[in-house]
Amino acid sequence: MTRSPISAAYAAVVTTLVLGSTAAMAQDSINIYSARHYQTDAALYAGFTKATGIAINRVDANDAGIVARLKAEGSASPADVVLLVDATRLHNAEQDNLFQSIDSPLLQQRIPAYMHSPKNTWFGFSTRARVIVYDPKRVKASEVATYEQLADPINKGRVCLRTGTHPYNLSLFGSVAVHSGDATTEKWLAGVATNLARKPQGGDTDQIKAVASGECAVAVANSYYLARLMRSDKPADQAVAKAVAIVMPNQTTTGTHMNVAGGAVAANAPHKAGAVKFLEYLASDAAQAHFADGNNEWPVVKGAPMNNPALKAMASADFKRDTASVADIGAKQVAVQQMLDRVGFQ
Ligand code: FE
């Protein structure tokens, strides 16, 4: 998922009508702008319509396309719900006043405080661990047990990453800054840049494949990309998954950084009540189980049911997560961008 220019992204917006109850009246529908790029989500939307009788009209685009469209439409926007992926993007959209605060006792109760905006605009509904993937033939698990060790001299020439400025990395680096402070984080980033095996390129799956092929020995990727390879029917994908080992980083320190996918009620939502209902549905056991079993994400609701063999193989259910406020991590991105510029990390 590379970032495309706003205009191209805007042009790429595709409107999809998800058929709900044929009896649904016009007012019994909500408009969702979604940047979740997962085909398995169709079942999620169908589940909401079945449970509530509220039909869903969906606009699918990438994050930049959604944000550009919301800004262009302004107060005339028909958007009720906005779904975005990653803390930095949720934070930016909040800063741009694209969301509104909502008062939902159910969401307050179900979603941990560190997983939603202190202003109660956006709420995180699912998480993905940002894991370290390594070649067990060349690297010991103890050499990559923490994110900090990505800068260790022992990993010189081993590390592959997608661009530092991609939101997934901005959030990971932001989490390090929240824990360690800016000066330490900048030094660490300089060390990581020194250890790179190649110029940052490609997406997370490309990094995993590069470890399997031997081009890199260590990489960082969101857990669902790995789970997807593990659960794939294609022998080539399974071979990639088998060739690499993974570490849930920082288990004895700050916990593994969890990227978040979240949702909000749009600033000018014409159907606010329905929009809140949809967000509350995303916090239900049924929806939380879908995030886990359908899209290989960890639920945010404690004790939500899940039965995903790939996630089970990756970590015990109670592995240590980083519980730093996702809002604080999102707010660190400008400082992190400046650090990346100064250390010459693309
Ligand atoms: Fe992704």
XYZ file of C-alpha atoms and ligand atoms in Angstrom:
347
model
C 0.000 0.000 0.000
C 2.080 2.877 -1.207
C 0.883 6.398 -0.823
C -0.433 7.777 -4.100
C -0.933 11.434 -4.996
C -4.212 12.826 -3.687
C -5.636 13.431 -7.161
C -4.966 9.882 -8.310
C -6.346 8.513 -5.086
C -9.461 10.624 -5.464
C -9.985 9.380 -9.006
C -9.651 5.828 -7.775
C -12.590 6.120 -5.385
C -15.066 3.374 -6.103
C -18.580 3.367 -4.784
C -20.010 0.017 -3.836
C -23.583 -0.590 -2.884
C -23.909 -3.325 -0.331
C -27.392 -4.748 -0.568
C -29.083 -4.916 2.772
C -32.662 -5.724 3.569
C -34.689 -4.974 0.442
C -37.368 -3.580 2.733
C -34.973 -0.990 4.171
C -36.230 2.557 3.663
C -33.876 5.340 2.589
C -33.596 6.620 6.155
C -32.643 3.130 7.342
C -29.245 3.275 5.764
C -25.821 4.672 6.537
C -22.953 5.724 4.307
C -19.555 4.298 5.189
C -16.287 5.600 3.780
C -13.830 2.760 4.282
C -10.092 2.513 3.827
C -9.960 -1.044 5.112
C -8.436 -2.949 2.201
C -9.662 -6.406 3.146
C -12.067 -8.434 1.029
C -13.201 -10.465 4.011
C -14.938 -7.394 5.449
C -18.054 -7.993 3.308
C -19.263 -10.427 5.982
C -18.817 -7.716 8.609
C -21.112 -5.265 6.806
C -23.684 -7.959 6.042
C -23.730 -8.897 9.731
C -24.626 -5.329 10.736
C -27.490 -5.104 8.252
C -28.815 -8.468 9.390
C -28.666 -7.443 13.052
C -30.152 -3.949 12.702
C -32.052 -3.760 9.395
C -29.900 -0.728 8.509
C -28.517 -0.951 4.974
C -24.974 0.123 4.209
C -23.810 2.182 1.245
C -20.066 1.881 1.081
C -17.378 4.002 -0.523
C -14.059 2.166 -0.694
C -10.832 4.043 -1.313
C -7.371 4.259 0.127
C -6.812 6.479 3.158
C -5.682 9.511 1.154
C -8.682 9.145 -1.149
C -11.137 9.002 1.765
C -9.622 12.052 3.437
C -9.506 14.041 0.157
C -13.129 13.209 -0.531
C -14.281 14.205 2.978
C -12.441 17.524 2.682
C -13.816 18.235 -0.799
C -17.377 17.468 0.285
C -17.169 19.534 3.474
C -20.472 20.113 5.252
C -22.357 18.535 2.322
C -20.647 15.170 2.837
C -23.021 12.205 2.987
C -20.452 10.220 4.997
C -21.754 8.814 8.286
C -18.917 6.496 9.304
C -15.227 6.739 8.426
C -12.971 3.685 8.751
C -9.221 4.273 8.616
C -6.164 2.157 9.250
C -3.305 3.275 11.487
C -2.896 5.651 14.429
C -1.231 8.397 12.387
C -4.090 8.580 9.899
C -6.778 8.559 12.602
C -4.920 11.308 14.450
C -4.552 13.418 11.298
C -8.230 13.119 10.402
C -9.166 14.183 13.933
C -6.829 17.184 13.631
C -8.513 18.066 10.326
C -11.911 18.088 12.100
C -13.267 15.312 9.909
C -14.746 13.450 12.895
C -17.180 14.340 15.685
C -17.135 13.331 19.341
C -19.668 10.730 20.324
C -21.100 9.753 23.666
C -21.408 5.968 23.802
C -21.279 4.263 27.209
C -21.002 0.932 25.398
C -17.850 1.965 23.493
C -16.354 3.466 26.653
C -16.922 0.173 28.406
C -15.763 -2.160 25.606
C -12.772 -0.285 24.126
C -9.718 0.185 26.395
C -8.911 3.858 27.029
C -5.527 3.688 25.276
C -7.278 2.440 22.127
C -9.467 5.479 21.524
C -9.137 9.222 21.166
C -9.306 11.122 24.467
C -11.795 13.363 22.609
C -13.963 10.314 21.849
C -13.861 10.903 18.125
C -12.162 7.756 16.776
C -12.156 4.318 18.401
C -9.798 1.428 17.653
C -11.614 -1.814 16.835
C -8.851 -4.202 15.827
C -5.100 -4.423 16.190
C -2.166 -5.897 14.354
C 1.162 -6.608 15.980
C 4.184 -5.053 14.256
C 6.434 -8.116 14.490
C 10.063 -8.831 13.674
C 10.539 -11.514 11.027
C 13.940 -13.177 10.707
C 15.882 -15.916 8.947
C 16.515 -18.581 11.613
C 19.484 -19.899 9.611
C 21.353 -16.616 10.005
C 19.897 -14.900 13.056
C 19.260 -15.921 16.661
C 15.945 -14.938 18.235
C 17.890 -13.282 21.050
C 19.472 -10.882 18.497
C 16.072 -9.504 17.499
C 14.086 -9.707 20.722
C 13.399 -5.963 20.760
C 12.813 -3.123 18.308
C 15.820 -1.442 19.904
C 18.045 -4.283 18.648
C 17.241 -3.410 15.026
C 19.964 -0.779 15.554
C 22.412 -3.196 17.190
C 25.734 -3.566 15.285
C 25.174 -7.350 15.164
C 22.329 -6.671 12.706
C 24.425 -4.592 10.319
C 23.455 -5.283 6.685
C 20.592 -7.541 7.757
C 17.532 -5.316 8.122
C 14.819 -4.687 5.507
C 11.955 -2.239 5.990
C 9.341 -0.506 3.911
C 9.832 3.283 3.784
C 10.284 4.936 7.150
C 7.574 7.470 6.375
C 4.859 4.873 5.797
C 2.227 5.244 8.557
C 2.893 1.711 9.835
C 6.510 2.652 10.518
C 5.714 6.192 11.692
C 3.481 4.647 14.350
C 6.094 2.080 15.390
C 8.802 4.763 15.584
C 6.320 7.063 17.384
C 5.763 4.364 20.001
C 9.503 4.139 20.601
C 9.576 7.933 20.997
C 6.698 7.834 23.501
C 8.662 5.357 25.641
C 12.272 6.492 25.155
C 12.076 10.173 24.292
C 13.023 11.935 21.070
C 16.818 12.077 21.480
C 17.164 8.335 22.102
C 14.738 7.553 19.290
C 16.665 9.665 16.765
C 19.910 7.878 17.664
C 18.112 4.551 17.321
C 16.719 5.484 13.901
C 20.207 6.436 12.728
C 21.364 2.993 13.840
C 18.523 1.230 12.040
C 19.345 3.186 8.850
C 22.962 2.020 9.142
C 21.831 -1.611 9.426
C 19.641 -1.671 6.306
C 20.379 -4.442 3.786
C 18.821 -2.429 0.956
C 17.045 0.831 0.218
C 13.541 0.808 1.810
C 11.041 -0.425 -0.754
C 7.841 -2.455 -1.185
C 5.148 -3.363 1.318
C 5.260 -5.572 4.399
C 4.716 -8.804 2.428
C 7.703 -7.907 0.225
C 9.880 -7.659 3.345
C 8.780 -11.121 4.520
C 9.481 -12.567 1.057
C 12.913 -10.926 1.013
C 13.792 -12.682 4.283
C 12.591 -16.006 2.838
C 14.697 -15.501 -0.310
C 17.779 -14.572 1.710
C 18.070 -10.975 0.474
C 17.442 -9.784 4.029
C 17.886 -11.555 7.346
C 15.606 -9.369 9.486
C 12.439 -7.445 8.627
C 9.432 -5.803 10.234
C 5.859 -6.540 9.191
C 2.295 -6.342 10.415
C 1.163 -9.703 11.737
C -1.811 -10.142 9.396
C 0.437 -10.189 6.320
C 2.286 -13.118 7.836
C -0.943 -14.844 8.913
C -2.239 -14.463 5.361
C 0.833 -16.289 4.009
C 0.479 -18.990 6.682
C -3.185 -19.579 5.801
C -2.741 -19.313 2.015
C -3.632 -22.245 -0.260
C -0.653 -21.438 -2.486
C 2.412 -23.638 -1.873
C 4.707 -20.665 -2.691
C 3.121 -18.588 0.107
C 3.328 -21.471 2.554
C 6.996 -21.932 1.676
C 7.663 -18.256 2.479
C 5.868 -18.585 5.829
C 7.850 -21.733 6.667
C 11.205 -20.166 5.793
C 10.910 -17.339 8.316
C 10.648 -17.136 12.078
C 8.965 -14.384 14.044
C 9.476 -12.576 17.293
C 6.826 -10.678 19.218
C 9.180 -7.822 20.144
C 9.737 -6.253 23.553
C 8.009 -8.979 25.579
C 10.196 -8.281 28.610
C 10.112 -4.490 28.235
C 7.402 -2.221 26.780
C 5.400 -4.874 24.916
C 4.815 -5.385 21.203
C 3.673 -2.330 19.262
C 0.080 -2.811 18.112
C -1.061 -0.950 15.043
C -4.718 -0.012 15.172
C -7.597 0.059 12.697
C -10.398 2.311 13.802
C -13.571 4.133 13.015
C -15.345 7.401 13.721
C -18.584 9.219 13.061
C -18.036 11.753 10.280
C -18.166 15.436 11.266
C -21.334 16.102 9.242
C -22.976 12.683 9.425
C -26.584 12.873 8.193
C -27.414 9.626 10.047
C -25.565 9.989 13.312
C -27.658 7.512 15.327
C -27.122 4.777 12.733
C -23.420 5.622 12.583
C -23.016 5.225 16.356
C -24.931 1.939 16.137
C -22.450 0.725 13.510
C -19.431 1.587 15.673
C -21.079 -0.174 18.609
C -21.621 -3.193 16.369
C -17.876 -3.222 15.588
C -17.266 -3.664 19.324
C -19.675 -6.637 19.541
C -18.374 -10.160 20.076
C -19.532 -11.128 16.563
C -17.626 -8.307 14.855
C -14.563 -8.757 17.068
C -14.487 -12.455 16.173
C -14.677 -11.484 12.509
C -11.633 -9.215 12.812
C -9.711 -12.118 14.337
C -10.884 -15.077 12.300
C -11.693 -13.343 9.008
C -8.900 -10.797 8.794
C -6.188 -12.119 11.132
C -6.338 -9.124 13.500
C -6.378 -9.219 17.288
C -9.642 -7.970 18.847
C -9.461 -4.877 21.077
C -12.281 -6.045 23.326
C -10.928 -8.071 26.195
C -12.103 -11.669 26.181
C -13.647 -11.444 22.696
C -13.973 -14.912 21.187
C -11.447 -15.864 18.521
C -10.315 -19.030 16.820
C -7.539 -18.311 14.345
C -4.833 -20.989 13.998
C -2.306 -18.546 12.471
C -2.654 -16.044 15.332
C -2.442 -18.906 17.843
C 0.763 -20.141 16.203
C 2.244 -16.641 16.355
C 1.678 -15.822 20.011
C -0.111 -16.831 23.171
C -3.404 -15.004 23.664
C -1.987 -12.944 26.512
C 1.291 -11.820 24.911
C 2.455 -8.446 26.171
C 1.056 -5.568 24.127
C 2.353 -2.019 24.229
C -0.400 -0.095 25.999
C 0.935 3.403 25.365
C -1.909 5.671 24.236
C -2.479 5.251 20.510
C -3.433 8.937 20.391
C -0.012 9.897 21.839
C 1.697 7.678 19.264
C -0.266 9.304 16.419
C 0.697 12.743 17.734
C 4.423 11.871 17.516
C 4.481 11.567 13.736
C 5.691 15.069 12.883
C 8.638 14.768 15.267
C 9.431 11.326 13.827
C 9.297 12.611 10.237
C 11.820 15.308 11.170
C 14.099 12.720 12.794
C 13.935 10.571 9.648
C 14.929 13.575 7.533
C 17.860 14.404 9.811
C 19.237 10.845 9.867
C 18.662 10.340 6.129
C 16.188 7.489 6.545
C 13.808 7.505 3.593
Fe -2.093 -3.165 5.479
